[in-house]
CSV table of C-alpha atoms in Angstrom, one decimal:
chain,number,residue,atom,x,y,z
A,1,MET,CA,-9.9,-6.0,-6.2
A,2,PHE,CA,-8.2,-3.9,-3.6
A,3,MET,CA,-9.6,-6.0,-0.7
A,4,MET,CA,-8.7,-9.2,-2.4
A,5,PHE,CA,-5.0,-8.6,-2.9
A,6,ALA,CA,-4.7,-6.9,0.5
A,7,MET,CA,-5.8,-10.2,2.0
A,8,THR,CA,-2.6,-11.8,0.8
A,9,SER,CA,-0.1,-8.9,0.9
A,10,ASP,CA,-0.8,-7.8,4.4
A,11,SER,CA,-0.9,-11.4,5.7
A,12,VAL,CA,2.8,-11.8,5.1
A,13,GLY,CA,3.7,-11.5,8.8
A,14,GLU,CA,1.5,-14.5,9.7
A,15,ILE,CA,2.6,-16.4,6.6
A,16,ILE,CA,6.3,-15.9,7.3
A,17,LYS,CA,5.9,-17.8,10.6
A,18,GLU,CA,4.4,-20.8,8.8
A,19,VAL,CA,7.0,-20.6,6.0
A,20,LYS,CA,9.9,-20.7,8.4
A,21,ARG,CA,8.5,-23.8,10.1
A,22,GLU,CA,7.5,-25.6,6.9
A,23,PHE,CA,10.6,-25.0,4.8
A,24,ASP,CA,13.2,-24.5,7.6
A,25,VAL,CA,14.5,-21.2,6.3
A,26,SER,CA,16.1,-18.2,8.1
A,27,ASN,CA,14.5,-14.9,8.9
A,28,THR,CA,16.3,-13.3,6.0
A,29,GLU,CA,15.2,-15.9,3.5
A,30,ALA,CA,11.6,-15.8,4.8
A,31,SER,CA,11.5,-12.0,4.5
A,32,LEU,CA,11.8,-12.6,0.7
A,33,MET,CA,8.1,-13.4,0.8
A,34,HIS,CA,7.6,-9.6,1.4
A,35,THR,CA,10.5,-8.2,-0.6
A,36,LEU,CA,9.9,-10.2,-3.8
A,37,PHE,CA,6.2,-9.3,-3.8
A,38,MET,CA,7.1,-5.7,-3.6
A,39,VAL,CA,9.8,-6.0,-6.2
A,40,GLY,CA,7.2,-7.6,-8.5
A,41,ILE,CA,4.8,-4.7,-8.0
A,42,ALA,CA,7.6,-2.1,-8.5
A,43,PHE,CA,8.8,-3.8,-11.7
A,44,SER,CA,5.2,-4.0,-13.0
A,45,GLY,CA,4.4,-0.4,-12.2
A,46,LEU,CA,7.5,1.0,-13.9
A,47,PHE,CA,7.7,-1.3,-16.9
A,48,LEU,CA,4.1,-2.3,-17.5
A,49,GLY,CA,2.1,0.7,-16.3
A,50,PHE,CA,1.6,1.9,-19.8
A,51,LEU,CA,-0.6,-1.2,-20.7
A,52,ALA,CA,-3.7,0.4,-19.3
A,53,ASP,CA,-3.2,3.4,-21.6
A,54,LYS,CA,-2.3,1.3,-24.6
A,55,PHE,CA,-4.8,-1.5,-24.4
A,56,GLY,CA,-7.5,0.0,-22.3
A,57,ARG,CA,-8.5,-0.4,-18.6
A,58,LYS,CA,-10.8,-3.4,-19.0
A,59,ASN,CA,-8.3,-5.6,-21.0
A,60,THR,CA,-5.5,-4.7,-18.6
A,61,ILE,CA,-7.5,-5.4,-15.5
A,62,ILE,CA,-8.6,-8.8,-16.8
A,63,LEU,CA,-5.0,-9.6,-17.8
A,64,GLY,CA,-3.7,-8.7,-14.3
A,65,LEU,CA,-6.5,-10.6,-12.5
A,66,SER,CA,-5.9,-13.7,-14.6
A,67,LEU,CA,-2.2,-13.8,-13.8
A,68,PHE,CA,-3.0,-13.3,-10.1
A,69,ALA,CA,-5.6,-16.1,-10.1
A,70,ILE,CA,-3.1,-18.5,-11.8
A,71,SER,CA,-0.4,-17.7,-9.3
A,72,CYS,CA,-2.8,-18.2,-6.4
A,73,TYR,CA,-4.1,-21.6,-7.6
A,74,LEU,CA,-0.5,-22.8,-8.2
A,75,PHE,CA,0.2,-22.4,-4.5
A,76,LEU,CA,-1.6,-25.8,-4.0
A,77,VAL,CA,1.1,-27.6,-6.0
A,78,GLY,CA,4.1,-25.7,-4.4
A,79,THR,CA,6.4,-28.0,-2.6
A,80,SER,CA,9.6,-26.0,-2.6
A,81,PHE,CA,10.5,-22.6,-1.1
A,82,ALA,CA,12.0,-21.4,-4.5
A,83,PHE,CA,8.7,-22.3,-6.3
A,84,ILE,CA,6.7,-20.3,-3.6
A,85,LEU,CA,9.0,-17.3,-4.1
A,86,GLY,CA,8.5,-17.5,-7.8
A,87,LEU,CA,4.7,-17.4,-7.3
A,88,ILE,CA,5.0,-14.5,-4.9
A,89,THR,CA,7.0,-12.6,-7.5
A,90,LEU,CA,4.4,-13.4,-10.2
A,91,SER,CA,1.5,-12.3,-8.0
A,92,GLY,CA,3.3,-9.0,-7.4
A,93,ILE,CA,3.7,-8.4,-11.1
A,94,ALA,CA,0.0,-9.3,-11.6
A,95,VAL,CA,-1.0,-6.8,-8.8
A,96,GLY,CA,1.0,-4.1,-10.5
A,97,ILE,CA,-0.8,-4.7,-13.8
A,98,PHE,CA,-4.4,-4.7,-12.6
A,99,LYS,CA,-3.9,-2.0,-9.9
A,100,THR,CA,-2.5,0.6,-12.3
A,101,ALA,CA,-5.4,-0.1,-14.6
A,102,ALA,CA,-7.9,0.2,-11.7
A,103,LEU,CA,-6.3,3.5,-10.6
A,104,ALA,CA,-6.6,4.8,-14.1
A,105,LEU,CA,-10.3,3.6,-14.2
A,106,ILE,CA,-11.0,5.7,-11.0
A,107,GLY,CA,-10.0,8.7,-13.0
A,108,ASP,CA,-12.2,7.7,-15.9
A,109,ILE,CA,-15.3,7.5,-13.8
A,110,SER,CA,-14.7,10.6,-11.7
A,111,THR,CA,-16.3,13.9,-12.7
A,112,SER,CA,-13.9,16.2,-10.7
A,113,THR,CA,-10.5,16.0,-9.0
A,114,LYS,CA,-12.3,16.2,-5.6
A,115,GLN,CA,-14.5,13.2,-6.5
A,116,HIS,CA,-11.4,11.4,-7.8
A,117,THR,CA,-9.8,11.8,-4.3
A,118,GLY,CA,-13.0,10.7,-2.5
A,119,THR,CA,-13.3,7.6,-4.7
A,120,MET,CA,-9.7,6.8,-4.3
A,121,ASN,CA,-10.1,6.9,-0.5
A,122,GLY,CA,-13.0,4.5,-0.9
A,123,ALA,CA,-11.0,2.0,-2.9
A,124,GLU,CA,-8.1,2.2,-0.4
A,125,ALA,CA,-10.6,1.7,2.4
A,126,PHE,CA,-11.5,-1.7,1.0
A,127,PHE,CA,-7.7,-2.4,0.9
A,128,GLY,CA,-7.7,-1.6,4.6
A,129,VAL,CA,-10.6,-4.1,5.2
A,130,GLY,CA,-8.6,-6.8,3.3
A,131,ALA,CA,-5.6,-6.1,5.5
A,132,ILE,CA,-7.7,-6.9,8.5
A,133,ILE,CA,-9.4,-10.0,7.1
A,134,GLY,CA,-6.3,-11.7,5.6
A,135,PRO,CA,-4.2,-12.1,8.8
A,136,LEU,CA,-7.3,-13.2,10.8
A,137,LEU,CA,-8.1,-15.8,8.1
A,138,VAL,CA,-4.5,-17.2,8.1
A,139,ALA,CA,-4.6,-17.4,11.9
A,140,TRP,CA,-7.9,-19.3,11.7
A,141,LEU,CA,-6.7,-21.7,9.0
A,142,VAL,CA,-3.6,-22.6,11.0
A,143,ARG,CA,-5.6,-23.0,14.2
A,144,GLU,CA,-8.0,-25.4,12.3
A,145,GLY,CA,-5.1,-27.4,11.0
A,146,VAL,CA,-5.6,-26.2,7.4
A,147,ASP,CA,-2.5,-25.3,5.2
A,148,TRP,CA,-1.9,-21.6,5.0
A,149,LYS,CA,-1.7,-21.9,1.2
A,150,TRP,CA,-5.5,-22.1,1.1
A,151,LEU,CA,-5.5,-18.3,1.8
A,152,TYR,CA,-4.2,-17.9,-1.8
A,153,VAL,CA,-6.7,-20.4,-3.1
A,154,ILE,CA,-9.5,-18.4,-1.5
A,155,ALA,CA,-8.1,-15.2,-3.0
A,156,GLY,CA,-7.9,-17.0,-6.4
A,157,GLY,CA,-11.6,-17.9,-6.1
A,158,LEU,CA,-12.4,-14.2,-5.4
A,159,CYS,CA,-10.2,-13.2,-8.3
A,160,THR,CA,-12.0,-15.6,-10.7
A,161,LEU,CA,-15.3,-13.9,-9.6
A,162,LEU,CA,-13.8,-10.5,-10.2
A,163,ILE,CA,-12.6,-11.6,-13.7
A,164,ALA,CA,-16.2,-12.5,-14.6
A,165,MET,CA,-17.5,-9.2,-13.2
A,166,ALA,CA,-14.9,-7.2,-15.1
A,167,TYR,CA,-15.8,-9.0,-18.3
A,168,LYS,CA,-19.5,-8.3,-18.0
A,169,VAL,CA,-19.4,-4.7,-16.7
A,170,ASP,CA,-19.5,-1.9,-19.2
A,171,TYR,CA,-16.5,0.4,-18.8
A,172,PRO,CA,-16.4,4.1,-19.7
A,173,GLU,CA,-15.3,4.5,-23.3
A,174,PHE,CA,-11.6,4.9,-23.4
A,175,LYS,CA,-10.0,7.3,-25.9
A,176,ALA,CA,-6.3,7.9,-26.2
A,177,SER,CA,-5.2,11.5,-26.5
A,178,ASP,CA,-3.9,12.8,-29.8
A,179,ASN,CA,-0.4,12.9,-28.4
A,180,THR,CA,-0.7,9.3,-27.2
A,181,ALA,CA,-2.2,8.1,-30.5
A,182,LYS,CA,0.7,9.6,-32.4
A,183,LYS,CA,3.6,8.5,-30.1
A,184,GLY,CA,2.0,5.5,-28.6
A,185,SER,CA,2.1,4.3,-25.0
A,186,ASN,CA,5.1,2.3,-24.1
A,187,PHE,CA,7.9,1.9,-21.5
A,188,VAL,CA,9.9,4.8,-23.0
A,189,SER,CA,6.9,7.2,-22.7
A,190,SER,CA,6.4,6.0,-19.1
A,191,LEU,CA,10.0,6.7,-18.2
A,192,LYS,CA,9.7,10.3,-19.5
A,193,LEU,CA,7.3,10.9,-16.6
A,194,LEU,CA,10.2,10.5,-14.2
A,195,LYS,CA,11.3,13.9,-15.4
A,196,ASN,CA,7.9,15.5,-14.6
A,197,PRO,CA,7.9,17.4,-11.3
A,198,TYR,CA,4.3,16.5,-10.6
A,199,SER,CA,4.7,12.7,-11.0
A,200,MET,CA,8.0,12.8,-9.2
A,201,GLY,CA,6.8,15.0,-6.3
A,202,PHE,CA,3.8,12.7,-5.5
A,203,SER,CA,5.9,9.6,-6.1
A,204,ILE,CA,8.6,10.7,-3.6
A,205,GLY,CA,5.8,11.6,-1.2
A,206,ALA,CA,4.3,8.0,-1.6
A,207,PHE,CA,7.8,6.5,-1.0
A,208,LEU,CA,8.2,8.5,2.3
A,209,TYR,CA,4.7,7.7,3.5
A,210,VAL,CA,4.9,4.0,2.8
A,211,ALA,CA,8.3,3.7,4.4
A,212,ALA,CA,6.9,5.3,7.5
A,213,GLU,CA,3.7,3.3,7.4
A,214,SER,CA,5.4,-0.1,6.9
A,215,ALA,CA,7.5,0.7,10.1
A,216,ILE,CA,4.2,0.3,12.1
A,217,TYR,CA,3.0,-3.1,10.8
A,218,VAL,CA,6.4,-4.6,10.2
A,219,TRP,CA,8.5,-3.4,13.3
A,220,MET,CA,6.0,-2.2,15.9
A,221,PRO,CA,5.5,-5.7,17.4
A,222,SER,CA,9.3,-5.9,17.9
A,223,TYR,CA,9.4,-2.5,19.5
A,224,LEU,CA,6.6,-3.3,21.9
A,225,VAL,CA,8.2,-6.5,23.1
A,226,CYS,CA,9.4,-6.1,26.6
A,227,ASP,CA,11.8,-9.0,26.9
A,228,ALA,CA,12.8,-10.6,23.6
A,229,SER,CA,14.5,-13.4,25.4
A,230,SER,CA,11.2,-14.6,26.9
A,231,LEU,CA,8.9,-15.2,24.0
A,232,GLU,CA,6.3,-16.9,26.1
A,233,ASP,CA,5.8,-13.8,28.2
A,234,THR,CA,6.9,-10.9,25.9
A,235,PHE,CA,4.1,-8.5,27.0
A,236,ALA,CA,4.1,-9.3,30.7
A,237,CYS,CA,5.8,-6.0,31.7
A,238,TYR,CA,2.7,-3.9,30.9
A,239,ALA,CA,0.9,-2.7,33.9
A,240,SER,CA,-2.6,-4.0,33.2
A,241,ASP,CA,-4.3,-6.8,31.3
A,242,GLY,CA,-5.8,-4.2,29.0
A,243,GLN,CA,-2.3,-3.0,28.0
A,244,GLN,CA,-1.1,-6.5,27.4
A,245,MET,CA,-4.1,-7.1,25.2
A,246,LEU,CA,-3.5,-3.9,23.2
A,247,ALA,CA,0.2,-4.8,22.8
A,248,MET,CA,-0.8,-8.2,21.3
A,249,TYR,CA,-3.3,-6.7,18.9
A,250,ALA,CA,-1.6,-3.3,18.2
A,251,VAL,CA,-1.2,-4.1,14.5
A,252,ALA,CA,-4.9,-5.1,14.2
A,253,VAL,CA,-5.9,-1.8,15.9
A,254,PHE,CA,-3.7,0.1,13.5
A,255,PHE,CA,-5.2,-1.5,10.4
A,256,SER,CA,-8.7,-1.0,11.8
A,257,LEU,CA,-8.2,2.7,12.4
A,258,ARG,CA,-6.6,3.1,9.0
A,259,ALA,CA,-9.6,1.4,7.3
A,260,ALA,CA,-12.1,3.5,9.3
A,261,GLY,CA,-10.2,6.7,8.5
A,262,ARG,CA,-10.3,6.0,4.8
A,263,PHE,CA,-14.1,5.5,4.8
A,264,VAL,CA,-14.4,8.8,6.7
A,265,GLY,CA,-11.9,10.3,4.1
A,266,ILE,CA,-14.5,9.7,1.3
A,267,TRP,CA,-16.5,12.5,3.0
A,268,MET,CA,-13.6,14.5,4.4
A,269,MET,CA,-11.7,15.0,1.2
A,270,GLN,CA,-14.8,16.3,-0.6
A,271,ARG,CA,-15.2,19.1,1.9
A,272,PHE,CA,-11.8,20.3,3.2
A,273,ASN,CA,-8.6,21.6,1.7
A,274,TRP,CA,-6.7,18.4,0.9
A,275,ALA,CA,-3.3,20.2,1.3
A,276,LEU,CA,-4.2,21.4,4.8
A,277,VAL,CA,-5.5,18.0,5.8
A,278,LEU,CA,-2.4,16.2,4.7
A,279,MET,CA,-0.1,18.7,6.3
A,280,LEU,CA,-1.9,18.5,9.7
A,281,PHE,CA,-2.2,14.7,9.6
A,282,SER,CA,1.5,14.2,8.6
A,283,GLY,CA,2.4,16.5,11.5
A,284,ALA,CA,0.3,14.3,13.8
A,285,ILE,CA,2.1,11.2,12.6
A,286,LEU,CA,5.5,12.8,13.4
A,287,VAL,CA,4.3,13.8,16.9
A,288,CYS,CA,3.1,10.2,17.5
A,289,PHE,CA,6.5,8.8,16.3
A,290,VAL,CA,8.5,11.2,18.4
A,291,GLY,CA,6.3,10.7,21.4
A,292,GLY,CA,6.5,6.9,21.1
A,293,LEU,CA,10.3,7.1,21.1
A,294,MET,CA,10.7,9.6,23.9
A,295,GLY,CA,8.0,8.0,26.1
A,296,GLY,CA,9.1,4.5,25.5
A,297,ARG,CA,7.1,1.3,25.0
A,298,GLU,CA,4.3,2.3,27.4
A,299,THR,CA,3.6,5.5,25.4
A,300,ALA,CA,4.2,3.9,22.0
A,301,LEU,CA,1.6,1.3,22.9
A,302,TYR,CA,-1.0,4.0,22.4
A,303,LEU,CA,0.6,6.4,20.0
A,304,PHE,CA,1.9,4.0,17.3
A,305,PRO,CA,-1.5,2.3,16.6
A,306,LEU,CA,-3.1,5.8,16.7
A,307,THR,CA,-1.1,6.8,13.5
A,308,GLY,CA,-3.6,4.6,11.6
A,309,ILE,CA,-6.2,7.4,11.7
A,310,PHE,CA,-3.7,10.1,10.5
A,311,MET,CA,-2.1,7.8,7.8
A,312,SER,CA,-5.5,6.8,6.4
A,313,VAL,CA,-6.1,9.6,3.8
A,314,ILE,CA,-2.5,10.4,2.9
A,315,TYR,CA,-1.7,7.6,0.4
A,316,PRO,CA,-5.1,7.7,-1.4
A,317,THR,CA,-4.7,11.5,-1.8
A,318,PHE,CA,-1.2,11.2,-3.1
A,319,ASN,CA,-2.4,8.7,-5.7
A,320,SER,CA,-5.5,10.7,-6.8
A,321,LYS,CA,-3.9,14.2,-6.9
A,322,GLY,CA,-0.7,12.8,-8.6
A,323,ILE,CA,-2.8,11.0,-11.3
A,324,SER,CA,-5.2,14.0,-11.6
A,325,CYS,CA,-2.3,16.2,-12.7
A,326,PHE,CA,-2.2,14.4,-16.0
A,327,PRO,CA,-4.7,13.8,-18.9
A,328,LYS,CA,-6.9,10.7,-18.4
A,329,ALA,CA,-5.1,9.0,-21.4
A,330,GLU,CA,-1.9,9.0,-19.3
A,331,HIS,CA,-3.4,7.9,-16.0
A,332,GLY,CA,-2.2,4.3,-16.3
A,333,SER,CA,1.4,5.3,-16.9
A,334,VAL,CA,1.4,7.9,-14.0
A,335,ALA,CA,-0.3,5.3,-11.7
A,336,GLY,CA,2.5,2.9,-12.6
A,337,ILE,CA,5.2,5.4,-11.7
A,338,ILE,CA,3.6,6.2,-8.3
A,339,LEU,CA,3.1,2.5,-7.7
A,340,PHE,CA,6.8,1.8,-8.4
A,341,PHE,CA,7.9,4.3,-5.7
A,342,THR,CA,5.2,2.9,-3.3
A,343,ALA,CA,6.5,-0.6,-3.6
A,344,ALA,CA,10.1,0.7,-3.3
A,345,GLY,CA,9.2,2.4,-0.1
A,346,ALA,CA,7.5,-0.7,1.3
A,347,ALA,CA,10.6,-2.8,0.5
A,348,ALA,CA,13.3,-0.3,1.4
A,349,GLY,CA,11.8,1.2,4.5
A,350,PRO,CA,11.6,-2.0,6.7
A,351,LEU,CA,15.0,-3.2,5.3
A,352,ILE,CA,16.8,0.0,6.3
A,353,MET,CA,15.2,-0.1,9.7
A,354,GLY,CA,16.2,-3.7,10.2
A,355,ILE,CA,19.8,-2.9,9.2
A,356,VAL,CA,20.0,0.1,11.6
A,357,SER,CA,18.4,-1.9,14.4
A,358,ASP,CA,20.9,-4.8,13.9
A,359,ALA,CA,23.8,-2.3,14.1
A,360,TYR,CA,22.6,-1.5,17.6
A,361,ASP,CA,22.2,-5.0,19.0
A,362,GLY,CA,18.8,-5.5,17.5
A,363,GLU,CA,17.1,-2.6,19.3
A,364,ALA,CA,14.0,-1.8,17.3
A,365,LYS,CA,13.8,1.8,18.7
A,366,TYR,CA,16.9,2.7,16.5
A,367,GLY,CA,15.0,1.5,13.5
A,368,PHE,CA,12.1,3.7,14.5
A,369,MET,CA,14.4,6.7,14.6
A,370,VAL,CA,14.9,6.1,10.9
A,371,ALA,CA,11.1,5.9,10.4
A,372,THR,CA,10.7,9.1,12.3
A,373,GLY,CA,13.2,10.7,9.9
A,374,PHE,CA,11.0,9.5,7.0
A,375,ALA,CA,7.9,11.0,8.8
A,376,ALA,CA,9.8,14.3,9.4
A,377,VAL,CA,10.8,14.7,5.7
A,378,LEU,CA,7.2,13.8,4.7
A,379,PHE,CA,5.8,16.6,7.0
A,380,ALA,CA,8.3,19.1,5.6
A,381,GLY,CA,7.2,18.3,2.1
A,382,LEU,CA,3.5,18.6,2.9
A,383,LEU,CA,4.1,21.8,4.8
A,384,TYR,CA,5.8,23.2,1.7
A,385,ASN,CA,2.9,21.9,-0.4
A,386,TYR,CA,0.3,23.7,1.8
A,387,ILE,CA,2.2,27.0,1.9
A,388,PHE,CA,3.0,27.3,-1.8
A,389,ASN,CA,0.4,25.0,-3.3
A,390,PRO,CA,2.4,24.1,-6.5
A,391,THR,CA,-0.3,21.9,-8.0
A,392,GLU,CA,-3.2,24.4,-7.8
A,393,ALA,CA,-2.9,25.8,-11.3
A,394,ARG,CA,-2.2,22.4,-12.8
A,395,LEU,CA,-5.2,20.8,-11.2
A,396,ALA,CA,-7.4,23.7,-12.2
A,397,GLU,CA,-6.3,23.3,-15.8
A,398,ILE,CA,-6.9,19.5,-15.8
A,399,GLU,CA,-10.3,20.1,-14.2
A,400,LYS,CA,-11.4,22.3,-17.1
A,401,THR,CA,-10.0,20.0,-19.9
A,402,GLU,CA,-10.6,16.5,-18.5
A,403,TYR,CA,-13.5,16.6,-16.1
A,404,LEU,CA,-16.0,19.2,-17.4
């Protein structure tokens, strides 16, 4: 599931180029392909995250996958930009539904909070694989003269297969807690989690992380361009052919390192102090951002893609530890809250960077100063988390009551 929807979500850069050509829309209008998808996920996470706790993981996953498959197949009949945007929004809502249920399911099948974190890294690793496959597939379709909309049809086919698998697989027995059974799972109960320091702490961390991460795959190509007025020769200023090649494929390198890091994270997070790892890795991200700004494009060419390794385990760990701070019967609602802030960070981060860059004659480096600010606040928060470890007692309590 994670790989399938990443094939579409992280192909947005390639798709936007085709949308601008096909529908003759501006950059701002085309950027709605990314923004509305994230808005759909955010809406779904906040308003519909409780569905997994109310109706069970299996039913909610099948519902979300069904909506996603429908939206994908409808791309074949889309002839207007407004209709395409509607499908993008619907697909975002669908992702929010099945992803919150899938995140809750990971908690159901885990036997400890450590295993929960390792499994989450595995799931997000497949997301990283999809992020590599999707853009390559779009580029291949366009090169072969095939409409880019067939990417969504392919994703819809995979989704249909996943629906059949979800229907046949036996899921762990789901039991609502006594508190949930009495009060019910609904939107109001989900909103109450916004007051909880554990859900909000990890949610804010997810926002900061995604805002910094999206800076790499959205704005790094613009920062690495040497001469924006010469699109045919944008990377010619680099000293060697190898540097020019790296500049052209920097985003792919970033995604590859992030995916590889998450597979390694399955092993790493089982054996090392998660708070220490996140503090050190967030510090390394900050160093890469600062170094890439101070050293200019030639230095950023190496440091910015390198952040993929250090970013790899942060988001899956935020998700798993944040969800693990709550009883399993509330995992869907908590996952929805974290997902809301995730999507908000993915939408707001690049937008703020773009606004700041435009205020300084379109220079992407000023936008990256904003991203560096996000990374600095993230590091400060994770340093505090390592020193004071505010979740230690809570996770130990949940370990005893929910996993043993």
